[in-house]
Amino acid sequence: MLTVGETMVLVTPAVAEPLESATAFHLDPGGAESNVACHLAALGTSVAWASAVGDDALGRRLVRQITDHGVDTAWVRRDAAAQTGLYVKDPGNGVRYYRAGSAASRLEPSFADDLPIADVRLVHVSGITPALSTSCDALVDAILDRAAAAGVPVSFDVNHRAQLWPSTDAAAGRLAALAARADLVFVGLDEAQVLWGAKTPDDVRRLLPDVRELVVKDGAVGATAYLGDAEGVHVPAFVVDVVEVVGAGDAFAAGYLHAMLRGAAPDERLLAGHERAVLTIADTADVPRGIR
Ligand SMILES: O=C(O)C(=O)C[C@H](O)[C@H](O)CO
């Protein structure tokens, strides 16, 4: 498998307490697509993550950390003219990005030419990349074009990050267009509501009728998978104590994709997604440190 997208250095208070008063911090990699890759590698699926980082200590650190998770980082570009992006978690108060002009945001469509798209079973991208810059927006199209030409399926996680878009309307149109081009789409019911006014998983199915495989996640309620013309299959989420949920969607996607690539039935795919997501919910890091 191949995942493509920006990863930043993630600063997290060592215990889940407000940033303003925290005294100890972790520096971990944080990026939706590399999060998916780290979980996939932990599960035993062979996976590469492609992106760009600054030719700086933080960039080298995060690439090493992702490599240590078992992910192939051979397609990560070092950009000497830009910095590695940064993002900070403030438990209870959301996240803050320091990523404008980052190395990854300077990736161009030609980057797709260098990627081993024709050699993998699945390419995974997300709706964060088109929001980073016009060149990254074009890069997503180039990846989809190359995958289509090679007959390689694409999985797309909508991952609506409102802070990165000029308006909800701009995000809604672009993310729907990209979802329509993918073979497998992950979307949260909350984001589908904000973007497209969907109120139920079936509403989302009606909005994206041509997507071959659609997975609608509804947080602590559960997730529903629609395959082809079949009715939706729903599997409830596990009841767990929540420490911090950022990264849970990526963990879910990895569990689901790992099961799908092994030919598991839809309910088993969803169960595998939930099993993976709970690992992240119980931890402040995007990808729990030391998971294997
Ligand atoms: O929000 C982003 O752009 C990130 O990639 C940071 C986090 O890792 C991501 O949101 C988790 O899904």
JSON list of N, CA, C and O in Angstrom, two decimals, residues 41-91:
[
{"chain": "A", "resi": 41, "resn": "ALA", "atom": "N", "xyz": [1.34, -0.83, 9.20]},
{"chain": "A", "resi": 41, "resn": "ALA", "atom": "CA", "xyz": [2.60, -1.56, 9.38]},
{"chain": "A", "resi": 41, "resn": "ALA", "atom": "C", "xyz": [2.55, -2.40, 10.65]},
{"chain": "A", "resi": 41, "resn": "ALA", "atom": "O", "xyz": [3.00, -3.55, 10.69]},
{"chain": "A", "resi": 42, "resn": "ALA", "atom": "N", "xyz": [1.96, -1.81, 11.70]},
{"chain": "A", "resi": 42, "resn": "ALA", "atom": "CA", "xyz": [1.86, -2.56, 12.97]},
{"chain": "A", "resi": 42, "resn": "ALA", "atom": "C", "xyz": [1.02, -3.82, 12.80]},
{"chain": "A", "resi": 42, "resn": "ALA", "atom": "O", "xyz": [1.26, -4.84, 13.44]},
{"chain": "A", "resi": 43, "resn": "LEU", "atom": "N", "xyz": [0.04, -3.74, 11.91]},
{"chain": "A", "resi": 43, "resn": "LEU", "atom": "CA", "xyz": [-0.83, -4.90, 11.67]},
{"chain": "A", "resi": 43, "resn": "LEU", "atom": "C", "xyz": [-0.19, -5.92, 10.74]},
{"chain": "A", "resi": 43, "resn": "LEU", "atom": "O", "xyz": [-0.70, -7.04, 10.59]},
{"chain": "A", "resi": 44, "resn": "GLY", "atom": "N", "xyz": [0.89, -5.51, 10.05]},
{"chain": "A", "resi": 44, "resn": "GLY", "atom": "CA", "xyz": [1.57, -6.45, 9.16]},
{"chain": "A", "resi": 44, "resn": "GLY", "atom": "C", "xyz": [1.33, -6.22, 7.68]},
{"chain": "A", "resi": 44, "resn": "GLY", "atom": "O", "xyz": [1.73, -7.04, 6.86]},
{"chain": "A", "resi": 45, "resn": "THR", "atom": "N", "xyz": [0.68, -5.11, 7.33]},
{"chain": "A", "resi": 45, "resn": "THR", "atom": "CA", "xyz": [0.51, -4.78, 5.91]},
{"chain": "A", "resi": 45, "resn": "THR", "atom": "C", "xyz": [1.73, -3.97, 5.46]},
{"chain": "A", "resi": 45, "resn": "THR", "atom": "O", "xyz": [2.10, -2.99, 6.10]},
{"chain": "A", "resi": 46, "resn": "SER", "atom": "N", "xyz": [2.31, -4.36, 4.35]},
{"chain": "A", "resi": 46, "resn": "SER", "atom": "CA", "xyz": [3.47, -3.65, 3.83]},
{"chain": "A", "resi": 46, "resn": "SER", "atom": "C", "xyz": [3.01, -2.30, 3.25]},
{"chain": "A", "resi": 46, "resn": "SER", "atom": "O", "xyz": [2.10, -2.24, 2.43]},
{"chain": "A", "resi": 47, "resn": "VAL", "atom": "N", "xyz": [3.63, -1.22, 3.71]},
{"chain": "A", "resi": 47, "resn": "VAL", "atom": "CA", "xyz": [3.12, 0.11, 3.36]},
{"chain": "A", "resi": 47, "resn": "VAL", "atom": "C", "xyz": [4.24, 1.13, 3.28]},
{"chain": "A", "resi": 47, "resn": "VAL", "atom": "O", "xyz": [5.20, 1.09, 4.05]},
{"chain": "A", "resi": 48, "resn": "ALA", "atom": "N", "xyz": [4.11, 2.03, 2.29]},
{"chain": "A", "resi": 48, "resn": "ALA", "atom": "CA", "xyz": [5.03, 3.16, 2.17]},
{"chain": "A", "resi": 48, "resn": "ALA", "atom": "C", "xyz": [4.25, 4.45, 2.39]},
{"chain": "A", "resi": 48, "resn": "ALA", "atom": "O", "xyz": [3.07, 4.52, 2.05]},
{"chain": "A", "resi": 49, "resn": "TRP", "atom": "N", "xyz": [4.91, 5.45, 2.98]},
{"chain": "A", "resi": 49, "resn": "TRP", "atom": "CA", "xyz": [4.31, 6.78, 3.13]},
{"chain": "A", "resi": 49, "resn": "TRP", "atom": "C", "xyz": [5.19, 7.78, 2.38]},
{"chain": "A", "resi": 49, "resn": "TRP", "atom": "O", "xyz": [6.41, 7.77, 2.54]},
{"chain": "A", "resi": 50, "resn": "ALA", "atom": "N", "xyz": [4.58, 8.58, 1.51]},
{"chain": "A", "resi": 50, "resn": "ALA", "atom": "CA", "xyz": [5.33, 9.54, 0.70]},
{"chain": "A", "resi": 50, "resn": "ALA", "atom": "C", "xyz": [4.90, 10.96, 1.06]},
{"chain": "A", "resi": 50, "resn": "ALA", "atom": "O", "xyz": [3.71, 11.23, 1.25]},
{"chain": "A", "resi": 51, "resn": "SER", "atom": "N", "xyz": [5.88, 11.86, 1.13]},
{"chain": "A", "resi": 51, "resn": "SER", "atom": "CA", "xyz": [5.59, 13.24, 1.49]},
{"chain": "A", "resi": 51, "resn": "SER", "atom": "C", "xyz": [6.87, 14.06, 1.31]},
{"chain": "A", "resi": 51, "resn": "SER", "atom": "O", "xyz": [7.81, 13.62, 0.64]},
{"chain": "A", "resi": 52, "resn": "ALA", "atom": "N", "xyz": [6.89, 15.26, 1.92]},
{"chain": "A", "resi": 52, "resn": "ALA", "atom": "CA", "xyz": [8.11, 16.05, 1.99]},
{"chain": "A", "resi": 52, "resn": "ALA", "atom": "C", "xyz": [8.25, 16.60, 3.40]},
{"chain": "A", "resi": 52, "resn": "ALA", "atom": "O", "xyz": [7.24, 16.92, 4.04]},
{"chain": "A", "resi": 53, "resn": "VAL", "atom": "N", "xyz": [9.49, 16.70, 3.86]},
{"chain": "A", "resi": 53, "resn": "VAL", "atom": "CA", "xyz": [9.78, 17.35, 5.15]},
{"chain": "A", "resi": 53, "resn": "VAL", "atom": "C", "xyz": [10.91, 18.33, 4.89]},
{"chain": "A", "resi": 53, "resn": "VAL", "atom": "O", "xyz": [11.60, 18.26, 3.87]},
{"chain": "A", "resi": 54, "resn": "GLY", "atom": "N", "xyz": [11.12, 19.26, 5.83]},
{"chain": "A", "resi": 54, "resn": "GLY", "atom": "CA", "xyz": [12.28, 20.14, 5.71]},
{"chain": "A", "resi": 54, "resn": "GLY", "atom": "C", "xyz": [13.55, 19.32, 5.91]},
{"chain": "A", "resi": 54, "resn": "GLY", "atom": "O", "xyz": [13.53, 18.26, 6.54]},
{"chain": "A", "resi": 55, "resn": "ASP", "atom": "N", "xyz": [14.64, 19.86, 5.36]},
{"chain": "A", "resi": 55, "resn": "ASP", "atom": "CA", "xyz": [15.93, 19.18, 5.57]},
{"chain": "A", "resi": 55, "resn": "ASP", "atom": "C", "xyz": [16.47, 19.67, 6.92]},
{"chain": "A", "resi": 55, "resn": "ASP", "atom": "O", "xyz": [17.50, 20.35, 7.00]},
{"chain": "A", "resi": 56, "resn": "ASP", "atom": "N", "xyz": [15.72, 19.36, 7.96]},
{"chain": "A", "resi": 56, "resn": "ASP", "atom": "CA", "xyz": [16.03, 19.88, 9.29]},
{"chain": "A", "resi": 56, "resn": "ASP", "atom": "C", "xyz": [15.92, 18.75, 10.33]},
{"chain": "A", "resi": 56, "resn": "ASP", "atom": "O", "xyz": [15.45, 17.65, 10.01]},
{"chain": "A", "resi": 57, "resn": "ALA", "atom": "N", "xyz": [16.33, 19.07, 11.55]},
{"chain": "A", "resi": 57, "resn": "ALA", "atom": "CA", "xyz": [16.37, 18.03, 12.59]},
{"chain": "A", "resi": 57, "resn": "ALA", "atom": "C", "xyz": [14.97, 17.46, 12.86]},
{"chain": "A", "resi": 57, "resn": "ALA", "atom": "O", "xyz": [14.81, 16.25, 13.03]},
{"chain": "A", "resi": 58, "resn": "LEU", "atom": "N", "xyz": [13.96, 18.33, 12.86]},
{"chain": "A", "resi": 58, "resn": "LEU", "atom": "CA", "xyz": [12.61, 17.84, 13.15]},
{"chain": "A", "resi": 58, "resn": "LEU", "atom": "C", "xyz": [12.12, 16.91, 12.04]},
{"chain": "A", "resi": 58, "resn": "LEU", "atom": "O", "xyz": [11.46, 15.91, 12.29]},
{"chain": "A", "resi": 59, "resn": "GLY", "atom": "N", "xyz": [12.46, 17.28, 10.79]},
{"chain": "A", "resi": 59, "resn": "GLY", "atom": "CA", "xyz": [12.07, 16.43, 9.67]},
{"chain": "A", "resi": 59, "resn": "GLY", "atom": "C", "xyz": [12.75, 15.07, 9.75]},
{"chain": "A", "resi": 59, "resn": "GLY", "atom": "O", "xyz": [12.11, 14.02, 9.60]},
{"chain": "A", "resi": 60, "resn": "ARG", "atom": "N", "xyz": [14.05, 15.09, 10.04]},
{"chain": "A", "resi": 60, "resn": "ARG", "atom": "CA", "xyz": [14.78, 13.82, 10.16]},
{"chain": "A", "resi": 60, "resn": "ARG", "atom": "C", "xyz": [14.22, 12.99, 11.31]},
{"chain": "A", "resi": 60, "resn": "ARG", "atom": "O", "xyz": [14.07, 11.78, 11.22]},
{"chain": "A", "resi": 61, "resn": "ARG", "atom": "N", "xyz": [13.88, 13.68, 12.40]},
{"chain": "A", "resi": 61, "resn": "ARG", "atom": "CA", "xyz": [13.34, 12.98, 13.56]},
{"chain": "A", "resi": 61, "resn": "ARG", "atom": "C", "xyz": [12.02, 12.28, 13.23]},
{"chain": "A", "resi": 61, "resn": "ARG", "atom": "O", "xyz": [11.84, 11.10, 13.52]},
{"chain": "A", "resi": 62, "resn": "LEU", "atom": "N", "xyz": [11.12, 13.01, 12.56]},
{"chain": "A", "resi": 62, "resn": "LEU", "atom": "CA", "xyz": [9.83, 12.37, 12.31]},
{"chain": "A", "resi": 62, "resn": "LEU", "atom": "C", "xyz": [9.93, 11.25, 11.28]},
{"chain": "A", "resi": 62, "resn": "LEU", "atom": "O", "xyz": [9.24, 10.23, 11.40]},
{"chain": "A", "resi": 63, "resn": "VAL", "atom": "N", "xyz": [10.81, 11.41, 10.30]},
{"chain": "A", "resi": 63, "resn": "VAL", "atom": "CA", "xyz": [10.98, 10.32, 9.33]},
{"chain": "A", "resi": 63, "resn": "VAL", "atom": "C", "xyz": [11.54, 9.08, 10.04]},
{"chain": "A", "resi": 63, "resn": "VAL", "atom": "O", "xyz": [11.09, 7.95, 9.81]},
{"chain": "A", "resi": 64, "resn": "ARG", "atom": "N", "xyz": [12.49, 9.31, 10.93]},
{"chain": "A", "resi": 64, "resn": "ARG", "atom": "CA", "xyz": [13.04, 8.16, 11.67]},
{"chain": "A", "resi": 64, "resn": "ARG", "atom": "C", "xyz": [11.97, 7.50, 12.52]},
{"chain": "A", "resi": 64, "resn": "ARG", "atom": "O", "xyz": [11.86, 6.27, 12.57]},
{"chain": "A", "resi": 65, "resn": "GLN", "atom": "N", "xyz": [11.14, 8.30, 13.17]},
{"chain": "A", "resi": 65, "resn": "GLN", "atom": "CA", "xyz": [10.09, 7.71, 14.02]},
{"chain": "A", "resi": 65, "resn": "GLN", "atom": "C", "xyz": [9.10, 6.89, 13.20]},
{"chain": "A", "resi": 65, "resn": "GLN", "atom": "O", "xyz": [8.67, 5.82, 13.61]},
{"chain": "A", "resi": 66, "resn": "ILE", "atom": "N", "xyz": [8.76, 7.41, 12.01]},
{"chain": "A", "resi": 66, "resn": "ILE", "atom": "CA", "xyz": [7.81, 6.67, 11.17]},
{"chain": "A", "resi": 66, "resn": "ILE", "atom": "C", "xyz": [8.47, 5.40, 10.62]},
{"chain": "A", "resi": 66, "resn": "ILE", "atom": "O", "xyz": [7.84, 4.34, 10.56]},
{"chain": "A", "resi": 67, "resn": "THR", "atom": "N", "xyz": [9.74, 5.51, 10.27]},
{"chain": "A", "resi": 67, "resn": "THR", "atom": "CA", "xyz": [10.47, 4.31, 9.82]},
{"chain": "A", "resi": 67, "resn": "THR", "atom": "C", "xyz": [10.51, 3.27, 10.93]},
{"chain": "A", "resi": 67, "resn": "THR", "atom": "O", "xyz": [10.33, 2.07, 10.69]},
{"chain": "A", "resi": 68, "resn": "ASP", "atom": "N", "xyz": [10.69, 3.74, 12.17]},
{"chain": "A", "resi": 68, "resn": "ASP", "atom": "CA", "xyz": [10.73, 2.81, 13.30]},
{"chain": "A", "resi": 68, "resn": "ASP", "atom": "C", "xyz": [9.41, 2.07, 13.49]},
{"chain": "A", "resi": 68, "resn": "ASP", "atom": "O", "xyz": [9.37, 1.01, 14.11]},
{"chain": "A", "resi": 69, "resn": "HIS", "atom": "N", "xyz": [8.32, 2.66, 13.00]},
{"chain": "A", "resi": 69, "resn": "HIS", "atom": "CA", "xyz": [7.03, 1.96, 13.06]},
{"chain": "A", "resi": 69, "resn": "HIS", "atom": "C", "xyz": [6.93, 0.86, 11.99]},
{"chain": "A", "resi": 69, "resn": "HIS", "atom": "O", "xyz": [5.92, 0.16, 11.92]},
{"chain": "A", "resi": 70, "resn": "GLY", "atom": "N", "xyz": [7.94, 0.78, 11.11]},
{"chain": "A", "resi": 70, "resn": "GLY", "atom": "CA", "xyz": [7.92, -0.27, 10.09]},
{"chain": "A", "resi": 70, "resn": "GLY", "atom": "C", "xyz": [7.41, 0.20, 8.74]},
{"chain": "A", "resi": 70, "resn": "GLY", "atom": "O", "xyz": [7.13, -0.62, 7.85]},
{"chain": "A", "resi": 71, "resn": "VAL", "atom": "N", "xyz": [7.30, 1.52, 8.58]},
{"chain": "A", "resi": 71, "resn": "VAL", "atom": "CA", "xyz": [6.79, 2.09, 7.31]},
{"chain": "A", "resi": 71, "resn": "VAL", "atom": "C", "xyz": [7.98, 2.39, 6.39]},
{"chain": "A", "resi": 71, "resn": "VAL", "atom": "O", "xyz": [9.02, 2.89, 6.83]},
{"chain": "A", "resi": 72, "resn": "ASP", "atom": "N", "xyz": [7.80, 2.12, 5.11]},
{"chain": "A", "resi": 72, "resn": "ASP", "atom": "CA", "xyz": [8.82, 2.44, 4.10]},
{"chain": "A", "resi": 72, "resn": "ASP", "atom": "C", "xyz": [8.77, 3.95, 3.82]},
{"chain": "A", "resi": 72, "resn": "ASP", "atom": "O", "xyz": [7.73, 4.45, 3.36]},
{"chain": "A", "resi": 73, "resn": "THR", "atom": "N", "xyz": [9.85, 4.66, 4.09]},
{"chain": "A", "resi": 73, "resn": "THR", "atom": "CA", "xyz": [9.88, 6.12, 3.91]},
{"chain": "A", "resi": 73, "resn": "THR", "atom": "C", "xyz": [10.78, 6.53, 2.74]},
{"chain": "A", "resi": 73, "resn": "THR", "atom": "O", "xyz": [11.22, 7.68, 2.66]},
{"chain": "A", "resi": 74, "resn": "ALA", "atom": "N", "xyz": [11.03, 5.60, 1.84]},
{"chain": "A", "resi": 74, "resn": "ALA", "atom": "CA", "xyz": [11.96, 5.88, 0.74]},
{"chain": "A", "resi": 74, "resn": "ALA", "atom": "C", "xyz": [11.48, 7.00, -0.17]},
{"chain": "A", "resi": 74, "resn": "ALA", "atom": "O", "xyz": [12.29, 7.62, -0.87]},
{"chain": "A", "resi": 75, "resn": "TRP", "atom": "N", "xyz": [10.18, 7.27, -0.20]},
{"chain": "A", "resi": 75, "resn": "TRP", "atom": "CA", "xyz": [9.64, 8.30, -1.10]},
{"chain": "A", "resi": 75, "resn": "TRP", "atom": "C", "xyz": [9.38, 9.63, -0.39]},
{"chain": "A", "resi": 75, "resn": "TRP", "atom": "O", "xyz": [8.62, 10.44, -0.88]},
{"chain": "A", "resi": 76, "resn": "VAL", "atom": "N", "xyz": [10.03, 9.82, 0.75]},
{"chain": "A", "resi": 76, "resn": "VAL", "atom": "CA", "xyz": [9.88, 11.11, 1.45]},
{"chain": "A", "resi": 76, "resn": "VAL", "atom": "C", "xyz": [10.98, 12.05, 0.95]},
{"chain": "A", "resi": 76, "resn": "VAL", "atom": "O", "xyz": [12.17, 11.74, 1.04]},
{"chain": "A", "resi": 77, "resn": "ARG", "atom": "N", "xyz": [10.57, 13.20, 0.44]},
{"chain": "A", "resi": 77, "resn": "ARG", "atom": "CA", "xyz": [11.51, 14.18, -0.12]},
{"chain": "A", "resi": 77, "resn": "ARG", "atom": "C", "xyz": [11.99, 15.12, 0.99]},
{"chain": "A", "resi": 77, "resn": "ARG", "atom": "O", "xyz": [11.22, 15.50, 1.86]},
{"chain": "A", "resi": 78, "resn": "ARG", "atom": "N", "xyz": [13.27, 15.49, 0.93]},
{"chain": "A", "resi": 78, "resn": "ARG", "atom": "CA", "xyz": [13.81, 16.50, 1.85]},
{"chain": "A", "resi": 78, "resn": "ARG", "atom": "C", "xyz": [13.89, 17.82, 1.09]},
{"chain": "A", "resi": 78, "resn": "ARG", "atom": "O", "xyz": [14.56, 17.87, 0.06]},
{"chain": "A", "resi": 79, "resn": "ASP", "atom": "N", "xyz": [13.25, 18.85, 1.61]},
{"chain": "A", "resi": 79, "resn": "ASP", "atom": "CA", "xyz": [13.21, 20.15, 0.94]},
{"chain": "A", "resi": 79, "resn": "ASP", "atom": "C", "xyz": [14.06, 21.13, 1.76]},
{"chain": "A", "resi": 79, "resn": "ASP", "atom": "O", "xyz": [13.65, 21.54, 2.85]},
{"chain": "A", "resi": 80, "resn": "ALA", "atom": "N", "xyz": [15.22, 21.48, 1.22]},
{"chain": "A", "resi": 80, "resn": "ALA", "atom": "CA", "xyz": [16.15, 22.35, 1.96]},
{"chain": "A", "resi": 80, "resn": "ALA", "atom": "C", "xyz": [15.64, 23.78, 2.05]},
{"chain": "A", "resi": 80, "resn": "ALA", "atom": "O", "xyz": [16.13, 24.57, 2.85]},
{"chain": "A", "resi": 81, "resn": "ALA", "atom": "N", "xyz": [14.65, 24.12, 1.23]},
{"chain": "A", "resi": 81, "resn": "ALA", "atom": "CA", "xyz": [14.17, 25.51, 1.18]},
{"chain": "A", "resi": 81, "resn": "ALA", "atom": "C", "xyz": [12.95, 25.75, 2.05]},
{"chain": "A", "resi": 81, "resn": "ALA", "atom": "O", "xyz": [12.39, 26.84, 2.05]},
{"chain": "A", "resi": 82, "resn": "ALA", "atom": "N", "xyz": [12.51, 24.74, 2.79]},
{"chain": "A", "resi": 82, "resn": "ALA", "atom": "CA", "xyz": [11.29, 24.92, 3.61]},
{"chain": "A", "resi": 82, "resn": "ALA", "atom": "C", "xyz": [11.43, 24.14, 4.91]},
{"chain": "A", "resi": 82, "resn": "ALA", "atom": "O", "xyz": [12.31, 23.28, 5.05]},
{"chain": "A", "resi": 83, "resn": "GLN", "atom": "N", "xyz": [10.53, 24.45, 5.83]},
{"chain": "A", "resi": 83, "resn": "GLN", "atom": "CA", "xyz": [10.59, 23.78, 7.13]},
{"chain": "A", "resi": 83, "resn": "GLN", "atom": "C", "xyz": [9.56, 22.66, 7.24]},
{"chain": "A", "resi": 83, "resn": "GLN", "atom": "O", "xyz": [8.57, 22.64, 6.51]},
{"chain": "A", "resi": 84, "resn": "THR", "atom": "N", "xyz": [9.79, 21.79, 8.19]},
{"chain": "A", "resi": 84, "resn": "THR", "atom": "CA", "xyz": [8.80, 20.77, 8.53]},
{"chain": "A", "resi": 84, "resn": "THR", "atom": "C", "xyz": [7.66, 21.44, 9.30]},
{"chain": "A", "resi": 84, "resn": "THR", "atom": "O", "xyz": [7.90, 22.26, 10.18]},
{"chain": "A", "resi": 85, "resn": "GLY", "atom": "N", "xyz": [6.43, 21.09, 8.95]},
{"chain": "A", "resi": 85, "resn": "GLY", "atom": "CA", "xyz": [5.27, 21.66, 9.65]},
{"chain": "A", "resi": 85, "resn": "GLY", "atom": "C", "xyz": [5.21, 21.19, 11.11]},
{"chain": "A", "resi": 85, "resn": "GLY", "atom": "O", "xyz": [5.79, 20.17, 11.49]},
{"chain": "A", "resi": 86, "resn": "LEU", "atom": "N", "xyz": [4.48, 21.97, 11.90]},
{"chain": "A", "resi": 86, "resn": "LEU", "atom": "CA", "xyz": [4.37, 21.67, 13.33]},
{"chain": "A", "resi": 86, "resn": "LEU", "atom": "C", "xyz": [2.90, 21.76, 13.72]},
{"chain": "A", "resi": 86, "resn": "LEU", "atom": "O", "xyz": [2.18, 22.60, 13.20]},
{"chain": "A", "resi": 87, "resn": "TYR", "atom": "N", "xyz": [2.48, 20.89, 14.63]},
{"chain": "A", "resi": 87, "resn": "TYR", "atom": "CA", "xyz": [1.14, 21.07, 15.18]},
{"chain": "A", "resi": 87, "resn": "TYR", "atom": "C", "xyz": [1.13, 20.71, 16.64]},
{"chain": "A", "resi": 87, "resn": "TYR", "atom": "O", "xyz": [1.93, 19.88, 17.09]},
{"chain": "A", "resi": 88, "resn": "VAL", "atom": "N", "xyz": [0.29, 21.42, 17.39]},
{"chain": "A", "resi": 88, "resn": "VAL", "atom": "CA", "xyz": [0.33, 21.34, 18.84]},
{"chain": "A", "resi": 88, "resn": "VAL", "atom": "C", "xyz": [-1.04, 20.94, 19.35]},
{"chain": "A", "resi": 88, "resn": "VAL", "atom": "O", "xyz": [-2.05, 21.51, 18.94]},
{"chain": "A", "resi": 89, "resn": "LYS", "atom": "N", "xyz": [-1.06, 19.97, 20.25]},
{"chain": "A", "resi": 89, "resn": "LYS", "atom": "CA", "xyz": [-2.32, 19.58, 20.87]},
{"chain": "A", "resi": 89, "resn": "LYS", "atom": "C", "xyz": [-2.46, 20.29, 22.21]},
{"chain": "A", "resi": 89, "resn": "LYS", "atom": "O", "xyz": [-1.52, 20.27, 23.02]},
{"chain": "A", "resi": 90, "resn": "ASP", "atom": "N", "xyz": [-3.60, 20.88, 22.43]},
{"chain": "A", "resi": 90, "resn": "ASP", "atom": "CA", "xyz": [-3.89, 21.55, 23.70]},
{"chain": "A", "resi": 90, "resn": "ASP", "atom": "C", "xyz": [-5.09, 20.82, 24.30]},
{"chain": "A", "resi": 90, "resn": "ASP", "atom": "O", "xyz": [-6.24, 21.18, 24.03]},
{"chain": "A", "resi": 91, "resn": "PRO", "atom": "N", "xyz": [-4.83, 19.75, 25.07]},
{"chain": "A", "resi": 91, "resn": "PRO", "atom": "CA", "xyz": [-5.94, 18.90, 25.52]},
{"chain": "A", "resi": 91, "resn": "PRO", "atom": "C", "xyz": [-7.10, 19.72, 26.10]},
{"chain": "A", "resi": 91, "resn": "PRO", "atom": "O", "xyz": [-6.91, 20.58, 26.95]}
]
